[in-house]
Structure formats: C-alpha cells, structure tokens
C-alpha positions as a LaTeX table, in Angstrom:
\begin{tabular}{lrrr}
\hline
Residue & $x$ (\AA) & $y$ (\AA) & $z$ (\AA) \\
\hline
Met1 & 68.61 & 67.98 & 96.49 \\
Asn2 & 71.68 & 69.21 & 98.34 \\
Glu3 & 72.61 & 72.84 & 98.05 \\
Lys4 & 76.29 & 73.49 & 97.33 \\
Arg5 & 78.39 & 75.21 & 99.96 \\
Val6 & 79.49 & 78.67 & 98.84 \\
Ile7 & 83.13 & 79.70 & 99.16 \\
Leu8 & 84.19 & 83.28 & 98.51 \\
Val9 & 87.73 & 83.45 & 97.11 \\
Ile10 & 89.23 & 86.92 & 97.60 \\
Glu11 & 92.44 & 86.75 & 95.56 \\
Asp12 & 93.77 & 89.40 & 93.16 \\
Glu13 & 96.04 & 87.11 & 91.14 \\
Lys14 & 93.75 & 85.68 & 88.47 \\
Thr15 & 95.85 & 82.55 & 87.90 \\
Ile16 & 95.72 & 81.60 & 91.57 \\
Ser17 & 92.04 & 82.54 & 91.85 \\
Asn18 & 91.15 & 80.44 & 88.80 \\
Phe19 & 93.12 & 77.46 & 90.17 \\
Ile20 & 91.41 & 77.62 & 93.57 \\
Cys21 & 87.94 & 78.14 & 92.06 \\
Arg22 & 88.37 & 75.22 & 89.65 \\
Ala23 & 89.54 & 72.93 & 92.43 \\
Leu24 & 86.58 & 73.93 & 94.60 \\
Thr25 & 84.07 & 73.53 & 91.76 \\
Ala26 & 85.50 & 70.08 & 90.93 \\
Asn27 & 84.83 & 69.12 & 94.54 \\
Asp28 & 81.19 & 70.21 & 94.42 \\
Tyr29 & 81.48 & 73.68 & 95.98 \\
Lys30 & 80.20 & 76.91 & 94.51 \\
Ala31 & 83.20 & 79.25 & 94.24 \\
Ile32 & 82.73 & 83.00 & 93.91 \\
Pro33 & 85.86 & 84.93 & 92.92 \\
Ala34 & 86.62 & 88.48 & 94.04 \\
Phe35 & 89.70 & 90.33 & 92.84 \\
Ser36 & 89.82 & 93.16 & 95.37 \\
Gly37 & 88.96 & 93.81 & 99.00 \\
Lys38 & 85.99 & 96.04 & 98.21 \\
Glu39 & 84.58 & 93.52 & 95.73 \\
Gly40 & 85.10 & 90.76 & 98.29 \\
Leu41 & 83.22 & 92.66 & 101.00 \\
Ser42 & 80.39 & 93.42 & 98.59 \\
Leu43 & 80.09 & 89.74 & 97.64 \\
Phe44 & 80.31 & 88.74 & 101.31 \\
Phe45 & 77.26 & 90.87 & 102.13 \\
Ser46 & 75.30 & 89.91 & 99.01 \\
His47 & 75.98 & 86.15 & 98.88 \\
Gly48 & 76.41 & 85.11 & 102.52 \\
Pro49 & 79.14 & 82.53 & 101.83 \\
Asp50 & 79.88 & 79.55 & 104.05 \\
Leu51 & 83.65 & 80.20 & 104.00 \\
Ile52 & 86.09 & 82.89 & 102.84 \\
Leu53 & 89.55 & 82.18 & 101.43 \\
Leu54 & 91.36 & 85.50 & 101.82 \\
Asp55 & 94.61 & 86.80 & 100.36 \\
Leu56 & 96.25 & 89.59 & 102.37 \\
Gly57 & 97.97 & 91.39 & 99.48 \\
Leu58 & 95.04 & 92.97 & 97.67 \\
Pro59 & 95.29 & 95.93 & 95.26 \\
Asp60 & 92.85 & 98.29 & 96.99 \\
Met61 & 93.14 & 97.45 & 100.69 \\
Asp62 & 95.02 & 95.15 & 103.00 \\
Gly63 & 93.41 & 91.77 & 103.59 \\
Met64 & 93.63 & 92.38 & 107.34 \\
Glu65 & 91.13 & 95.22 & 106.89 \\
Val66 & 88.82 & 92.85 & 105.03 \\
Leu67 & 89.15 & 90.35 & 107.86 \\
Lys68 & 88.34 & 93.01 & 110.48 \\
Ser69 & 85.27 & 94.12 & 108.52 \\
Val70 & 84.00 & 90.55 & 108.15 \\
Arg71 & 84.48 & 89.93 & 111.88 \\
Lys72 & 82.30 & 92.94 & 112.73 \\
Trp73 & 79.35 & 91.15 & 111.10 \\
Ser74 & 80.02 & 87.43 & 111.11 \\
Asn75 & 81.85 & 84.50 & 112.65 \\
Leu76 & 81.93 & 82.46 & 109.45 \\
Pro77 & 85.22 & 80.64 & 108.85 \\
Val78 & 87.97 & 82.70 & 107.20 \\
Val79 & 91.13 & 81.02 & 106.00 \\
Val80 & 93.97 & 83.35 & 105.04 \\
Val81 & 95.91 & 82.21 & 101.97 \\
Ser82 & 98.92 & 84.51 & 101.64 \\
Ala83 & 102.51 & 84.75 & 100.48 \\
Arg84 & 103.30 & 86.58 & 103.73 \\
Asn85 & 105.16 & 83.98 & 105.74 \\
His86 & 106.45 & 85.99 & 108.70 \\
Glu87 & 105.34 & 84.78 & 112.10 \\
His88 & 104.08 & 88.29 & 112.90 \\
Asp89 & 101.62 & 88.22 & 109.96 \\
Lys90 & 100.28 & 84.82 & 110.96 \\
Val91 & 99.79 & 85.84 & 114.59 \\
Glu92 & 98.13 & 89.12 & 113.58 \\
Ala93 & 95.69 & 87.38 & 111.23 \\
Leu94 & 94.78 & 84.80 & 113.86 \\
Asp95 & 94.39 & 87.55 & 116.48 \\
Tyr96 & 91.97 & 89.39 & 114.16 \\
Gly97 & 89.85 & 86.26 & 113.87 \\
Ala98 & 91.21 & 84.16 & 111.01 \\
Asp99 & 90.48 & 80.49 & 111.53 \\
Asp100 & 93.61 & 79.26 & 109.76 \\
Tyr101 & 96.55 & 80.55 & 107.74 \\
Leu102 & 98.06 & 78.88 & 104.67 \\
Val103 & 101.27 & 80.14 & 103.09 \\
Lys104 & 101.60 & 80.30 & 99.29 \\
Pro105 & 102.77 & 78.41 & 97.40 \\
Phe106 & 100.76 & 75.50 & 98.71 \\
\hline
\end{tabular}
C-alpha cells in the first residue's frame, strides 16, 4: 500500500486554498490547508509534509518569515504561490530558499 505524499497549503484565501486542495486530492495527494502563517508553521512541525505551497500575503505574518522559519529546520521543497509579481519579490523568495515561484492567477 502506497502512502500518499503530504502537501501543506498555506493560503489565507479560502477559495484558492479549496481549489488547490481539491486538485491535489484528485491527484492522489494528501492536502493539509493552513490559513495563516502561525497555523502553517504549527502544521509543518506536527505533520512533516513532503512539500509546502506558500502564499506570501498572509494575515498574521509575511510568507517570507514563514519561509525563513521553515529553512531553519528543513530543506523540504517550498513553492511560493503569490500574487506578488515584482522581480524583487521573486528574487528575495528564491534567495531565502524557495524552490520555485508561481504568480497568481495561474
């Protein structure tokens, strides 16, 4: 029996989070939604996901801070999914250890 890969989706917009989680679940992944940076970090430590999809515009903290915290503990893949489309934001996220950067809408 194959165990499903776990993907943590840190996204505060419920519509986008639900869309991403449904698409992942339909493709045989286990998606865990988090709607804030603090919740995302808590779920990161408690569930040990295989991948994080991370929005930068979170209600309680900037996604860059989440990324920095994750990188202190792990090298697991982090893909930033953000509406921020300035080159500076992309470079900063990649410099802090993001593995890729997707601009919304996608």
